[in-house]
């Protein structure tokens, strides 16, 4: 895939499922939290899963969905501590560091733009040591709304000015990409394999990449 790199000044990158393997988050919420919830509340694991999955679906896509403090209160569990129990599963997706090195060498303005809670963001930056690659790291919780909301992009642009026509945004969430598209961000790419342990996902109307090696040419 040949991107018009000469027409791109700013590169915005999601974290989970884009730079980092979503296997960590999927395992955490689908396996580890139900296990610890069942143990804590004296439940069968199957019942804990059924209860939690229903609750998760009701909250998905909202600011609370991404908030570790919210889930700690709702589930009566220390979610930050539980994440640290499985931190060994945090991993960087293939070719990410090579791509980030290329962006820096090309003089691009690099933003990490994530819905992840500040505590999760801190843990993952501790584990991966990726933070020095970015000019700015933007956490949606600091702006008070997730990337799915149209107003997020206005708030982001107020704090970190960018030209939507000269911006590349890469994410694994189609709903987030649609929000960015509606705002007018010109160059959009979806990640086909956010979780290395699962099959490729259908990126629907968006151009997809298997890894960042797909867009290194010309950078």
Coordinates of N, CA, C and O in Angstrom, one line a residue, residues 173-182 188-190 201-208:
X173 N -10.8 0.0 15.8 CA -12.2 0.1 16.1 C -12.9 0.8 14.9 O -12.6 2.0 14.6
X174 N -13.8 0.1 14.3 CA -14.5 0.7 13.1 C -15.4 1.9 13.6 O -15.6 2.9 12.8
X175 N -16.0 1.8 14.7 CA -16.8 2.9 15.2 C -16.0 4.2 15.5 O -16.5 5.3 15.2
X176 N -14.8 4.0 15.9 CA -13.9 5.1 16.1 C -13.5 5.7 14.8 O -13.4 6.9 14.6
X177 N -13.1 4.8 13.9 CA -12.8 5.3 12.5 C -13.9 6.1 11.8 O -13.6 7.1 11.2
X178 N -15.1 5.6 12.1 CA -16.2 6.3 11.5 C -16.4 7.7 12.1 O -16.8 8.7 11.4
X179 N -16.2 7.8 13.4 CA -16.2 9.1 14.0 C -15.1 10.0 13.5 O -15.4 11.2 13.2
X180 N -13.9 9.5 13.3 CA -12.8 10.3 12.7 C -13.2 10.7 11.3 O -12.9 11.8 10.8
X181 N -13.7 9.8 10.5 CA -14.1 10.1 9.1 C -15.2 11.2 9.1 O -15.1 12.1 8.2
X182 N -16.1 11.1 9.9 CA -17.2 12.1 10.0 C -16.6 13.5 10.3 O -17.1 14.5 9.8
X188 N -7.4 7.3 6.6 CA -7.8 6.4 7.7 C -7.5 4.9 7.3 O -7.7 4.5 6.2
X189 N -6.9 4.2 8.3 CA -6.6 2.8 8.1 C -7.1 2.0 9.3 O -7.0 2.4 10.4
X190 N -7.6 0.8 9.0 CA -8.0 -0.1 10.1 C -7.0 -1.3 10.2 O -6.4 -1.7 9.2
X201 N -10.0 -9.6 11.2 CA -11.3 -9.0 11.2 C -11.7 -8.3 9.9 O -10.7 -7.9 9.2
X202 N -12.9 -8.2 9.6 CA -13.4 -7.5 8.4 C -13.3 -6.0 8.7 O -14.0 -5.5 9.6
X203 N -12.6 -5.3 7.9 CA -12.5 -3.8 8.1 C -13.5 -3.0 7.3 O -13.5 -1.8 7.3
X204 N -14.4 -3.7 6.7 CA -15.6 -3.2 6.0 C -15.2 -2.1 5.1 O -14.4 -2.3 4.2
X205 N -15.7 -0.8 5.3 CA -15.5 0.2 4.3 C -14.1 0.8 4.3 O -13.7 1.6 3.5
X206 N -13.3 0.4 5.3 CA -11.9 1.1 5.5 C -10.8 0.2 4.9 O -10.9 -1.1 5.0
X207 N -9.8 0.8 4.3 CA -8.6 0.1 3.9 C -8.0 -0.5 5.2 O -7.9 0.1 6.2
X208 N -7.6 -1.8 5.1 CA -7.0 -2.5 6.2 C -5.5 -2.8 6.0 O -5.0 -2.9 4.9

